[in-house]
Coordinates of C-alpha atoms in Angstrom, one line a residue:
Chain A
X1 CA -22.8 -8.1 16.4
X2 CA -20.3 -6.7 18.9
X3 CA -17.3 -4.8 17.5
X4 CA -13.7 -5.7 18.1
X5 CA -13.1 -5.9 21.8
X6 CA -9.8 -5.1 23.4
X7 CA -8.8 -5.4 27.0
X8 CA -7.6 -4.0 29.1
X9 CA -8.3 -0.5 27.9
X10 CA -5.6 1.0 30.0
X11 CA -2.6 -0.9 31.3
X12 CA 0.2 0.4 33.6
X13 CA 3.4 -1.5 34.0
X14 CA 6.7 -0.9 35.6
X15 CA 9.9 -1.3 33.5
X16 CA 10.9 -4.9 33.3
X17 CA 7.4 -6.3 33.7
X18 CA 5.3 -8.1 31.1
X19 CA 2.3 -6.7 29.3
X20 CA -0.4 -8.8 27.8
X21 CA -2.9 -7.2 25.5
X22 CA -6.0 -9.1 24.3
X23 CA -8.1 -8.7 21.2
X24 CA -11.3 -10.4 20.5
X25 CA -12.2 -10.1 16.8
X26 CA -15.7 -9.5 15.5
X27 CA -17.7 -12.6 15.1
X28 CA -16.8 -14.5 12.0
X29 CA -13.6 -12.7 11.5
X30 CA -10.5 -14.8 11.2
X31 CA -8.0 -12.1 10.3
X32 CA -6.4 -10.0 13.1
X33 CA -4.0 -7.2 12.8
X34 CA -2.1 -5.3 15.5
X35 CA -1.0 -1.7 15.1
X36 CA 0.9 0.6 17.5
X37 CA 0.3 4.3 17.8
X38 CA 3.0 6.4 19.4
X39 CA 2.0 9.8 20.8
X40 CA 1.2 12.3 18.0
X41 CA 1.9 9.7 15.4
X42 CA -0.1 7.6 12.9
X43 CA -0.6 3.9 13.4
X44 CA 2.2 1.6 12.5
X45 CA 1.6 -2.0 11.4
X46 CA 3.0 -4.7 13.7
X47 CA 1.7 -8.1 12.9
X48 CA -1.0 -9.9 10.9
X49 CA -2.4 -13.2 12.0
X50 CA -5.0 -15.7 10.9
X51 CA -6.2 -18.4 13.2
X52 CA -3.1 -20.1 14.7
X53 CA -0.8 -18.6 12.1
X54 CA 1.4 -15.5 11.9
X55 CA 1.1 -14.3 8.3
X56 CA 3.2 -11.2 8.5
X57 CA 5.2 -9.9 11.4
X58 CA 7.4 -7.5 9.5
X59 CA 6.4 -4.6 11.8
X60 CA 7.2 -6.4 15.1
X61 CA 10.3 -5.5 17.0
X62 CA 12.6 -8.5 16.9
X63 CA 12.9 -8.9 20.6
X64 CA 10.5 -8.9 23.5
X65 CA 7.4 -8.8 21.4
X66 CA 5.3 -11.8 20.4
X67 CA 1.7 -12.4 19.1
X68 CA -0.6 -15.3 18.9
X69 CA -4.1 -16.0 17.7
X70 CA -5.0 -19.4 19.0
X71 CA -7.8 -21.6 17.7
X72 CA -9.9 -20.7 20.7
X73 CA -9.9 -17.4 22.5
X74 CA -8.6 -13.9 21.8
X75 CA -5.4 -12.8 20.0
X76 CA -2.7 -11.9 22.5
X77 CA 0.1 -9.3 22.0
X78 CA 2.7 -10.0 24.6
X79 CA 5.5 -7.6 25.5
X80 CA 8.2 -8.9 27.8
X81 CA 10.4 -6.7 29.9
X82 CA 8.7 -3.5 29.0
X83 CA 10.6 -0.3 28.6
X84 CA 9.4 3.3 28.6
X85 CA 9.5 3.4 24.8
X86 CA 6.8 0.8 24.7
X87 CA 4.3 3.3 26.0
X88 CA 1.8 3.7 23.3
X89 CA -1.7 2.9 22.2
X90 CA -2.0 -0.6 20.7
X91 CA -4.9 -1.2 18.4
X92 CA -6.1 -4.4 16.9
X93 CA -8.3 -4.8 13.9
X94 CA -10.1 -7.7 12.5
X95 CA -11.7 -8.6 9.2
X96 CA -13.6 -11.3 7.3
X97 CA -11.7 -10.7 4.1
X98 CA -8.3 -9.0 4.0
X99 CA -9.4 -5.7 2.5
X100 CA -9.9 -3.4 5.5
X101 CA -10.2 -3.9 9.2
X102 CA -12.6 -2.9 11.9
X103 CA -10.5 -1.4 14.7
X104 CA -11.0 -1.9 18.3
X105 CA -10.9 0.9 20.9
X106 CA -7.2 0.2 21.7
X107 CA -5.2 -0.5 24.8
X108 CA -3.2 2.3 26.2
X109 CA 0.0 1.0 27.7
X110 CA 1.9 3.2 30.1
X111 CA 5.3 2.1 31.3
X112 CA 6.5 3.8 34.5
Chain B
X1 CA 8.6 12.0 4.3
X2 CA 6.3 9.1 5.0
X3 CA 3.6 7.6 2.8
X4 CA 0.2 9.0 3.6
X5 CA 0.8 12.5 4.9
X6 CA -2.2 14.6 5.8
X7 CA -2.5 18.3 5.4
X8 CA -3.2 20.5 7.3
X9 CA -2.0 19.1 10.6
X10 CA -4.8 20.9 12.4
X11 CA -7.9 22.7 11.2
X12 CA -10.5 24.7 13.2
X13 CA -13.7 25.8 11.5
X14 CA -17.2 27.0 12.5
X15 CA -20.0 24.5 12.8
X16 CA -21.9 24.4 9.5
X17 CA -18.8 25.1 7.4
X18 CA -17.2 22.6 5.1
X19 CA -13.9 21.0 6.1
X20 CA -11.3 19.8 3.6
X21 CA -8.3 17.6 4.4
X22 CA -5.7 16.4 2.0
X23 CA -3.5 13.4 1.9
X24 CA -0.4 12.8 -0.2
X25 CA 1.4 9.6 -0.8
X26 CA 4.5 8.4 -2.6
X27 CA 4.1 4.9 -4.0
X28 CA 1.5 3.3 -6.2
X29 CA -1.5 2.2 -4.3
X30 CA -4.3 -0.4 -4.6
X31 CA -6.6 1.7 -2.5
X32 CA -6.7 4.6 0.0
X33 CA -8.8 4.7 3.1
X34 CA -9.9 7.4 5.5
X35 CA -10.4 6.8 9.2
X36 CA -11.6 9.0 12.0
X37 CA -10.3 8.8 15.6
X38 CA -12.0 10.5 18.4
X39 CA -9.8 11.6 21.3
X40 CA -8.6 8.6 23.1
X41 CA -10.7 6.2 21.1
X42 CA -10.3 3.6 18.4
X43 CA -10.4 4.2 14.7
X44 CA -13.6 4.3 12.7
X45 CA -13.4 3.3 9.0
X46 CA -15.0 6.1 6.9
X47 CA -14.5 5.3 3.3
X48 CA -12.3 3.3 0.9
X49 CA -11.5 4.5 -2.6
X50 CA -9.8 2.3 -5.1
X51 CA -7.0 3.3 -7.4
X52 CA -9.4 3.2 -10.5
X53 CA -11.9 5.5 -8.8
X54 CA -11.8 9.2 -8.8
X55 CA -14.6 10.2 -6.4
X56 CA -16.7 8.6 -3.8
X57 CA -19.5 9.8 -1.5
X58 CA -20.8 8.6 1.8
X59 CA -23.4 10.8 3.5
X60 CA -21.7 14.2 4.2
X61 CA -18.3 12.8 3.2
X62 CA -16.8 13.2 -0.3
X63 CA -13.5 11.7 -1.1
X64 CA -11.5 12.3 -4.3
X65 CA -8.4 10.5 -5.5
X66 CA -5.9 11.8 -8.1
X67 CA -3.4 9.1 -8.8
X68 CA -1.4 11.2 -11.1
X69 CA -0.7 13.6 -8.3
X70 CA -0.7 10.9 -5.7
X71 CA -3.1 12.8 -3.5
X72 CA -6.6 12.4 -2.0
X73 CA -8.9 14.8 -0.3
X74 CA -11.7 14.3 2.2
X75 CA -14.5 16.9 2.3
X76 CA -16.9 17.0 5.2
X77 CA -19.9 19.1 4.4
X78 CA -22.1 21.0 6.9
X79 CA -19.8 20.1 9.7
X80 CA -21.1 19.4 13.2
X81 CA -19.5 19.5 16.6
X82 CA -19.5 15.7 16.6
X83 CA -17.1 15.8 13.7
X84 CA -14.3 17.0 16.0
X85 CA -11.7 14.3 15.7
X86 CA -8.4 13.3 14.1
X87 CA -8.7 12.1 10.5
X88 CA -6.2 9.7 9.0
X89 CA -5.6 8.5 5.5
X90 CA -4.1 5.1 5.0
X91 CA -2.9 3.5 1.8
X92 CA -2.6 -0.1 0.7
X93 CA 0.2 -0.6 -1.8
X94 CA -0.4 -1.6 -5.4
X95 CA 1.5 -4.9 -4.6
X96 CA -1.5 -5.9 -2.6
X97 CA -2.4 -6.6 0.9
X98 CA -5.2 -5.3 3.0
X99 CA -5.7 -4.2 6.5
X100 CA -2.2 -5.6 7.1
X101 CA -0.7 -3.3 4.6
X102 CA -2.1 0.0 5.8
X103 CA 0.3 2.9 6.0
X104 CA -1.1 5.7 8.1
X105 CA -0.2 9.4 8.1
X106 CA 0.0 11.4 11.3
X107 CA -3.5 12.8 10.8
X108 CA -5.4 16.0 10.6
X109 CA -6.8 17.2 13.9
X110 CA -10.2 18.8 13.1
X111 CA -11.9 21.1 15.6
X112 CA -15.5 22.2 14.9
X113 CA -16.3 25.4 16.9
X114 CA -20.0 25.5 17.9

C-alpha cells in the first residue's frame, strides 16, 4: 500500500504565475488535509476535504488559494498569482478515519 | 505563545544517550501526537496519546502526558544517528477534530553525534 503521494516534489514559479499541487491519498482514504510549513516554522492547517466536499477551510487564505478533491483523481491545491510569501513546503495528509493523518513528502514551492 | 511549543529548540547528544524533548500547550486537548521530520522530508507519525492516558511506549519511544501541567515529553532511548531529525508535537483540541485540527509547534531539532 503506497503512502501519500505528492507531486511535484519541488516547484518553482515566478510571481504572478499559478501553482498546482497534487496529492494522492493512501488507498482507501477519503479524508485529505493540507498543511503549510513556512521556513523554521511548524505546520499550519489550511483545509480539510472529503471526496468532493470541503469540510473546513478555516486555514486557507481568503484570496488566491483554492482546493478540491474530486470524485476521481488527486486532491489539488491551487494558488493563483503567486507571491514570494507563498514560498513554503505544502504537505498533504490523508486518513481513513479522522483521527490522525499519514503525511506525504510535501511539495516545496519557491516563488522567484 | 502558540499551542504546542517544543523545548528545547535544538538538542545535540552522543549516540547511545537518551534524548528528551518537551512540549507545552495552552488549551484543553483531546489528544497529543508526536511527529518526526527528517530534513527536507515529510512527517512521520510516531505516537498518539489521549488526554486520559499518562504514558505510552512504542519501541525506543516513551511519551508522557501531564494534563494538569499541559505538557508532554518524548523520550528516545539509546539514540542512533538515524534519529537525527526535527520532532514536532501536535495537539487536537478537546472540542474534537482529528488530523484537521492539529496545531503544531515549531519543533525540536535533534542531532545525534556518532
